Structures are given as C-alpha cells and as structure tokens.
mmCIF file of C-alpha atoms in Angstrom:
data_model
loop_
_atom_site.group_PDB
_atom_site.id
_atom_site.type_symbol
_atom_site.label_atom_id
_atom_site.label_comp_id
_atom_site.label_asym_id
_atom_site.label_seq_id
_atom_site.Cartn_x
_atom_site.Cartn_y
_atom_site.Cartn_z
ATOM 1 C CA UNK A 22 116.154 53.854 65.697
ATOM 2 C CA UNK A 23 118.818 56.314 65.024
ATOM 3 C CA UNK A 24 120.068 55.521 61.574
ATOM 4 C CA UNK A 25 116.725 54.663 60.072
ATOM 5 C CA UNK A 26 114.763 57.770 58.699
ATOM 6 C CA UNK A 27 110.949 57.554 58.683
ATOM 7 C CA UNK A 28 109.200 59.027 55.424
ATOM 8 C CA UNK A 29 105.965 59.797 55.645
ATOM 9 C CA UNK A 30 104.222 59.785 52.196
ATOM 10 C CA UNK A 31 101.542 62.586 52.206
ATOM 11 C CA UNK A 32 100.875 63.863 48.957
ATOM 12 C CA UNK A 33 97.992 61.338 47.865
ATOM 13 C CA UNK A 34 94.629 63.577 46.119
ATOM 14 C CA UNK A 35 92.359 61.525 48.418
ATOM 15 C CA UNK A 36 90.004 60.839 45.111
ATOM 16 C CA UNK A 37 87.319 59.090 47.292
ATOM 17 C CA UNK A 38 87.139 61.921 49.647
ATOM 18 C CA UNK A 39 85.206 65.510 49.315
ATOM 19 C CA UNK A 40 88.076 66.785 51.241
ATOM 20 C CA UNK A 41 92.194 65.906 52.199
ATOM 21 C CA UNK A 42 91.387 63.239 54.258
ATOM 22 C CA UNK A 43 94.687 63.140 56.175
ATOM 23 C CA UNK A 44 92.784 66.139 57.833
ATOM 24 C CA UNK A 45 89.957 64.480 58.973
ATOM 25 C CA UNK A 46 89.234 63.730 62.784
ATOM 26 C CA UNK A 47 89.177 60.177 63.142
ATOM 27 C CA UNK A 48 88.559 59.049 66.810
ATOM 28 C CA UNK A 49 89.562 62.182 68.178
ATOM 29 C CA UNK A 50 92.605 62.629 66.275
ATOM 30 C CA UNK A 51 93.659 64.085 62.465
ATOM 31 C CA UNK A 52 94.163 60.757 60.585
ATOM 32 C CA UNK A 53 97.731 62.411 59.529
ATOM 33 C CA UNK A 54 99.017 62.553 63.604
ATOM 34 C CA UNK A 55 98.533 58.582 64.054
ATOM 35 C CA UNK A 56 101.575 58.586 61.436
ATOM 36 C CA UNK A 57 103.282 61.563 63.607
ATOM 37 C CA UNK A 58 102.556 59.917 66.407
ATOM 38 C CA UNK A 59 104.581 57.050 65.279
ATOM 39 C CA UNK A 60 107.137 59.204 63.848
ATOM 40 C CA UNK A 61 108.202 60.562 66.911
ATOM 41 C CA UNK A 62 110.584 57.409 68.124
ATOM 42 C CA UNK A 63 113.053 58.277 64.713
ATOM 43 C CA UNK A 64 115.447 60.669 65.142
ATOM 44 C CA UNK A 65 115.005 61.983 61.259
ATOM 45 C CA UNK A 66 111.478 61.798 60.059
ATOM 46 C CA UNK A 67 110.662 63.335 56.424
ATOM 47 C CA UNK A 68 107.349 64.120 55.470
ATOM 48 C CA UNK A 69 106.508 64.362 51.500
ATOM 49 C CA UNK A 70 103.548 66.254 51.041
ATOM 50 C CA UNK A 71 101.611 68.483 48.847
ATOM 51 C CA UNK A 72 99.368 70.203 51.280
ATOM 52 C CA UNK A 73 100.423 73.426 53.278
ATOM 53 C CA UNK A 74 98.678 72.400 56.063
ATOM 54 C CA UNK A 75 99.999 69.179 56.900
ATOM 55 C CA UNK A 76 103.843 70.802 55.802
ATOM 56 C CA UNK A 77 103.260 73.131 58.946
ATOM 57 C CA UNK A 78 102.300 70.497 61.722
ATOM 58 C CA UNK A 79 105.101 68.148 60.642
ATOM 59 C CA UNK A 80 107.175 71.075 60.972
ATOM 60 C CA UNK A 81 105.850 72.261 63.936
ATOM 61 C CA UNK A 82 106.993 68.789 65.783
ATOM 62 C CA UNK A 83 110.432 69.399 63.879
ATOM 63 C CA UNK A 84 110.120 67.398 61.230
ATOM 64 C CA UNK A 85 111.913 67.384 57.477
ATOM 65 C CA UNK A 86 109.425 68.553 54.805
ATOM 66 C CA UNK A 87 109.725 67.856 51.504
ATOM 67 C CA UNK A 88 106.976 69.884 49.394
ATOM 68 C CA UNK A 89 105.693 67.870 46.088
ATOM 69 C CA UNK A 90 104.993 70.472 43.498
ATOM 70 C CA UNK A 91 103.882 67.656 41.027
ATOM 71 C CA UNK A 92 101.586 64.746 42.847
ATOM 72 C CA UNK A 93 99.520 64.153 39.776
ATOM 73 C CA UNK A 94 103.299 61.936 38.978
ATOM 74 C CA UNK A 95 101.543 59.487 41.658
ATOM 75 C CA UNK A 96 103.710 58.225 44.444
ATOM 76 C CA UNK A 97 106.863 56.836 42.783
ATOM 77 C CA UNK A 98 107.588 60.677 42.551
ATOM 78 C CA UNK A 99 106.642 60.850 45.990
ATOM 79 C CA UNK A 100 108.873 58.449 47.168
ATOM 80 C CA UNK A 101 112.268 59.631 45.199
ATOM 81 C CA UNK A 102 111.526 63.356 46.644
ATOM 82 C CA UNK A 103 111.893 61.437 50.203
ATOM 83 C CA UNK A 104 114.474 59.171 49.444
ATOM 84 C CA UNK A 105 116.421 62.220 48.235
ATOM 85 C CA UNK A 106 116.183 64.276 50.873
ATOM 86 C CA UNK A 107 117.396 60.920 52.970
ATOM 87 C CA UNK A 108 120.716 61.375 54.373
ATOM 88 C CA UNK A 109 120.715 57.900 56.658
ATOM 89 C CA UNK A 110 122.276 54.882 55.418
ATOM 90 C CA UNK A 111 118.376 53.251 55.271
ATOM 91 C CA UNK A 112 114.638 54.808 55.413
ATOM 92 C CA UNK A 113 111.472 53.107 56.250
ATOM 93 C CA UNK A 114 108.694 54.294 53.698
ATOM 94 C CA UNK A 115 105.314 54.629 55.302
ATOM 95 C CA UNK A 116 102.322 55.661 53.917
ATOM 96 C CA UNK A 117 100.031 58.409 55.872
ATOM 97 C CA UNK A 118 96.955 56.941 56.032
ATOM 98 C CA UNK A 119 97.166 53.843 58.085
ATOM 99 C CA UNK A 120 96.031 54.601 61.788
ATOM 100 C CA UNK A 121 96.156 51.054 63.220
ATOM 101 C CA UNK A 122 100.122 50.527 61.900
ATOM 102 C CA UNK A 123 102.103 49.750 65.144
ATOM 103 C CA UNK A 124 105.030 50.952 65.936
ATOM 104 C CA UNK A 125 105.868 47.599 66.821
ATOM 105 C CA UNK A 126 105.920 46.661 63.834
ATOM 106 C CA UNK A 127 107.903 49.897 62.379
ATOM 107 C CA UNK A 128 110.796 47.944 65.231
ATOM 108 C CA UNK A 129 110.645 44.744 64.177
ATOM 109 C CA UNK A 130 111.266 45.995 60.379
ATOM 110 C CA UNK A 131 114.747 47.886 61.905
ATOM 111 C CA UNK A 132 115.318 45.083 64.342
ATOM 112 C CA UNK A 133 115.843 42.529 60.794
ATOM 113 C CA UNK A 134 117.527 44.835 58.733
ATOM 114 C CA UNK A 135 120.986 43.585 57.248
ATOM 115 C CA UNK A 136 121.851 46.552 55.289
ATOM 116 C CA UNK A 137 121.218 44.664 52.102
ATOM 117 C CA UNK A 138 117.846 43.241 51.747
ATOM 118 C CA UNK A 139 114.371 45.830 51.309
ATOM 119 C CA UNK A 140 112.198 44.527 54.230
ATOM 120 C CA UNK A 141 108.896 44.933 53.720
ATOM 121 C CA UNK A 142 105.317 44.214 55.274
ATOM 122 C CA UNK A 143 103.009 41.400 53.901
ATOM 123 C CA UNK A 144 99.458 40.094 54.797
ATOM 124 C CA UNK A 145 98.785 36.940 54.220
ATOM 125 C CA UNK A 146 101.133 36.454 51.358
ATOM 126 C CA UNK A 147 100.249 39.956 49.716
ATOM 127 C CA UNK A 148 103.483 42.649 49.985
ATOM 128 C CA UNK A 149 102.148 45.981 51.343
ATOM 129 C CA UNK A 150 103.195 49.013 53.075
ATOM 130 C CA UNK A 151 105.465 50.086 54.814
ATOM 131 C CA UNK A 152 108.844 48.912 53.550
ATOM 132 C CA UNK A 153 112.580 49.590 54.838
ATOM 133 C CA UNK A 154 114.786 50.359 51.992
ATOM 134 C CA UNK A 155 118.433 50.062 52.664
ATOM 135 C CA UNK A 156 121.001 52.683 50.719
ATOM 136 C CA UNK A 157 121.870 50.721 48.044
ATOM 137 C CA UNK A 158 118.309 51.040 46.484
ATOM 138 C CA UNK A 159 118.450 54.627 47.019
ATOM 139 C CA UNK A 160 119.631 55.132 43.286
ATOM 140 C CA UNK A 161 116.775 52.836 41.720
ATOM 141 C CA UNK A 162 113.661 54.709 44.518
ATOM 142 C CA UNK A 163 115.701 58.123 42.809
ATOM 143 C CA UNK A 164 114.103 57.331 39.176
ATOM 144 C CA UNK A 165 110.641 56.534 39.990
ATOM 145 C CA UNK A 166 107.650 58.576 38.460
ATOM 146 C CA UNK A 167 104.774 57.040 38.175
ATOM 147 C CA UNK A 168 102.433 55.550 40.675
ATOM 148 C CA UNK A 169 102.606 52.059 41.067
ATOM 149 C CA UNK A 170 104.035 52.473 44.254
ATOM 150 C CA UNK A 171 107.644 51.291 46.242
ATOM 151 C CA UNK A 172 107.106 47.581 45.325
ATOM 152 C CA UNK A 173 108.837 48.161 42.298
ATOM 153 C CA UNK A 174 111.987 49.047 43.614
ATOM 154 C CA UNK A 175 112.578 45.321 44.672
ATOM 155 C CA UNK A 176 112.633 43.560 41.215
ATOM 156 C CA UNK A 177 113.850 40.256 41.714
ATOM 157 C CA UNK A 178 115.687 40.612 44.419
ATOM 158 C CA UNK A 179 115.272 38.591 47.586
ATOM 159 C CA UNK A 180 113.560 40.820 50.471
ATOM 160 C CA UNK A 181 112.644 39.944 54.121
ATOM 161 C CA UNK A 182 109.447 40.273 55.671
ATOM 162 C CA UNK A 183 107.356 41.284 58.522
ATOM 163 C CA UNK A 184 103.766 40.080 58.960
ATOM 164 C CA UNK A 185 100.854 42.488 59.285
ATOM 165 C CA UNK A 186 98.094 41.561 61.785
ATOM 166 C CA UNK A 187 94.369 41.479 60.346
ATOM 167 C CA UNK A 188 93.832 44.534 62.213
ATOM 168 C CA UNK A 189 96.718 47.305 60.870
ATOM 169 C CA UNK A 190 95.723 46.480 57.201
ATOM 170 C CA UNK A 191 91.873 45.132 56.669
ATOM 171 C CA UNK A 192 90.725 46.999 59.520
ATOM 172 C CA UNK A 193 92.359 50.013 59.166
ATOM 173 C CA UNK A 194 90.582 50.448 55.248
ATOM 174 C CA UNK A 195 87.382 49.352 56.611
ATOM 175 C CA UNK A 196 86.848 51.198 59.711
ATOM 176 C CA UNK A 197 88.072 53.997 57.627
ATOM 177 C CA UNK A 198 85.803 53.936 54.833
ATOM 178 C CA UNK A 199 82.803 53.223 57.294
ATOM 179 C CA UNK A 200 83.513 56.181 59.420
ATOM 180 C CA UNK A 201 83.788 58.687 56.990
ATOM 181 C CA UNK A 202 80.914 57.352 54.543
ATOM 182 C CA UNK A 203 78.801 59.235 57.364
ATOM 183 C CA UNK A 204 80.244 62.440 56.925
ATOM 184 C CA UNK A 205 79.565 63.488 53.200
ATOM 185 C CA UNK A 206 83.634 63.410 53.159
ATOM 186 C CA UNK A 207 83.681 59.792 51.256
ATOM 187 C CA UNK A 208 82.346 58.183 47.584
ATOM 188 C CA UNK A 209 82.166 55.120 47.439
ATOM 189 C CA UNK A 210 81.838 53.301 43.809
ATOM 190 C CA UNK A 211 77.896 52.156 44.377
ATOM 191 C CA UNK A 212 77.412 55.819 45.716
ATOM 192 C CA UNK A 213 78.757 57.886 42.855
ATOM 193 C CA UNK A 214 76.755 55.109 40.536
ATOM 194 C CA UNK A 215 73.643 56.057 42.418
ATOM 195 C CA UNK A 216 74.027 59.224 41.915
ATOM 196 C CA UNK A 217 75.522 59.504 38.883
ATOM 197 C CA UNK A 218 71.762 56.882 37.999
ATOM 198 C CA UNK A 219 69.608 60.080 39.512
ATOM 199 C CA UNK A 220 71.375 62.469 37.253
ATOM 200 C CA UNK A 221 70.476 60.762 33.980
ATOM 201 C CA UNK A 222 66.589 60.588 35.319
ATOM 202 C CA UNK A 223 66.486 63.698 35.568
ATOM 203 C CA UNK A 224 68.425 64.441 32.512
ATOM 204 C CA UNK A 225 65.344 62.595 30.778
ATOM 205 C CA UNK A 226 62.614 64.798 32.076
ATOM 206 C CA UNK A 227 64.601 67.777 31.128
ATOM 207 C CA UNK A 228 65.274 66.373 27.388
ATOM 208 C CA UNK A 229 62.908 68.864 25.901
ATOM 209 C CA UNK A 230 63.849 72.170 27.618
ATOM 210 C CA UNK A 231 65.366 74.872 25.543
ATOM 211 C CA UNK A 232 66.801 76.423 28.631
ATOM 212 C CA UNK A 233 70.802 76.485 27.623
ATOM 213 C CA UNK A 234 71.915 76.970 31.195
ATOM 214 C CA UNK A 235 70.408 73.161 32.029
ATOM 215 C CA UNK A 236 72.198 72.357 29.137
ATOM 216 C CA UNK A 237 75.581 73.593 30.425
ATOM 217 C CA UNK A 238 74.354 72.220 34.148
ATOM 218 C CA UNK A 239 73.812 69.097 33.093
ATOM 219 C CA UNK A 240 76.964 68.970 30.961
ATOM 220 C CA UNK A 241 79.139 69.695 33.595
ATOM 221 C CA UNK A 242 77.367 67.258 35.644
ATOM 222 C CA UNK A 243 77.750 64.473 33.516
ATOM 223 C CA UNK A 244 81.554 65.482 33.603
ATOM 224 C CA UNK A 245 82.054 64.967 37.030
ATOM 225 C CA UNK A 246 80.849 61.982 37.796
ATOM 226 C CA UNK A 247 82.046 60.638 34.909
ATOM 227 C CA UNK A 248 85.416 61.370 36.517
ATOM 228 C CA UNK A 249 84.821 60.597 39.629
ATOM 229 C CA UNK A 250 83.837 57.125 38.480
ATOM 230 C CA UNK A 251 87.081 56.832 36.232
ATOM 231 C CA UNK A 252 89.281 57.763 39.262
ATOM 232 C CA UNK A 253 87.341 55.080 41.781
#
C-alpha cells in the first residue's frame, strides 16, 4: 500500500469517558496501538491528534503528526488537518477507536480503488468508517469544520463499498463500552441519570441549610451533570 496514506483520527474529547480513552488498556494493549498496529503496513501514516501523549508514540514508530490546536471544531476539522498534510494521490481515513477493524479490510478498500470514486465501509446498508478518499476530494475534505464527520464529503456522488463484518463495528462499541463501564473510566446515559437522580435527593434534604458553600457545591454539581447529560 504505497500510495495510500493512512490517517488516523485522534483528537475525539472521549465525552463518555473519565479519562482519554485511546489510553486505556484494553486486552493488554492501549486502545490507540490496535490502530498503530494496523498502521504499520502504509508506508505514510498521519496521525491527527490533540493529545501529547499519543503525538509521541505515533512518533516514536515514525509516524506523521499533525497536532489539532482546536478539536472542540469536531472532526471535519480533524479530517482537513490530515488531508492537508496528505501528500499521496489518495488517503484512507480511519478513526482511532475501533480495535476489531481488520486490516483486511483496510486491503480490500485499496485493492477497489479507481482513483475516482470515495470507497467507503458499510454495515448492513449503514455507511461508516473508515473511508478511502481519492485526490480529487482533497479540496472539498480541505473546508470541513464541523463535526458531522467524512460522510459529507461524498454528496451525491457514486462511491464503492466494502462490507463490515458484525464483529469490527457492533462488537467493537459493545465490548468496548462493557469493558470499561467496570473501570469508573465510562458514563453511560442511565448512569449519569442515576446519579444525576441521587443528587437532587439530596439536594432536597439540604433545601433548608443556610450553609452557602452547599449552595455553591450543589450548584456546581447540578452543572456537571447537566453537561454531561447534554454531551451523551
């Protein structure tokens, strides 16, 4: 896979995490070297990212890093800072977090590539990540800023597509989520409502205290799960 850069998409906030989950061990590994891991059979792999420590093991194994000094812009700005730095005549854009992607896969994308048409992944009808962009979409993946993600980029153009199995996509989210629920690392929605319930009960008992520092406490409490909900 010479002429096909990988871009490895690294700057997400991880909103359902205590932590930068990329970081986290996940069967024995960091959940961010299952993507390097995959990287290493491309020549030119770029790795967009917001957090110094993934920036130095990508470049410890020699890899491109591209730092994103503005990931609240979601990850349409992620993606033009890697398709900008892309010097090959087409890049494969691959998010971080999917552990149970094959590589396989990543080949069969570069094996149907034309040079005209975006190939992309899909799951029982739904389009998902990754997709191979060829250069001529460069200049439209160059203007996006938002975060709704590289499917935009195709329009209504024609594409071709590779199949996920059950186990790269579905899995991969749900053995995820399971595994780290245990670790006080992950929020899921019915958690943060359960304890966002507890802190209103206890608001209640505390209704008649004059102590202002509750008052602040609770305040900021009611602030941050209110949040934390929003961003779910």
């Amino acid at each position: 896979m010479n002429n096909i850069s990988l871009i490895i998409l690294a700057s997400g906030f991880s909103r359902r995490f205590v932590s930068n989950k990329l970081l986290y061990a996940f069967h024995g590994k960091k959940l961010i070297e299952y993507a390097f891991d995959k990287a290493s059979a491309f020549l030119d792999v770029i790795v967009v990212t917001q957090y110094m420590g993934i920036k130095e093991m990508a470049e410890s194994l020699g890899y491109h890093v591209v730092m994103n000094d503005h990931p609240e812009y979601g990850q349409g700005h992620s993606i033009a800072l890697g398709v900008g730095a892309c010097q090959n005549n087409a890049c494969i854009l691959m998010v971080a977090d999917m552990p149970y992607l094959k590589l396989d896969t990543l080949k069969e994308m570069v094996s149907i590539q034309d040079g005209k048409h975006i190939v992309i992944c899909e799951y029982n009808g739904i389009l998902c990540n990754p997709m191979l962009l060829p250069k001529r979409y460069y200049g439209r993946a160059k203007q996006l800023c938002n975060d709704k993600g590289a499917k935009q980029i195709i329009g209504d153009d024609t594409y071709l597509t590779v199949s996920l199995s059950e186990e790269e996509l579905i899995a991969t989210n749900r053995k995820l989520s399971l595994t780290l629920i245990g670790t006080n690392l992950y929020c899921s929605n019915s958690e943060l409502f359960t304890l966002f319930s507890i802190w209103r009960l206890t608001l209640f008992f505390n209704l008649f205290s004059n102590s202002f520092i509750l008052f602040i406490f609770y305040s900021t409490m009611f602030l941050y799960f209110q949040l934390r909900l929003l961003n779910q």
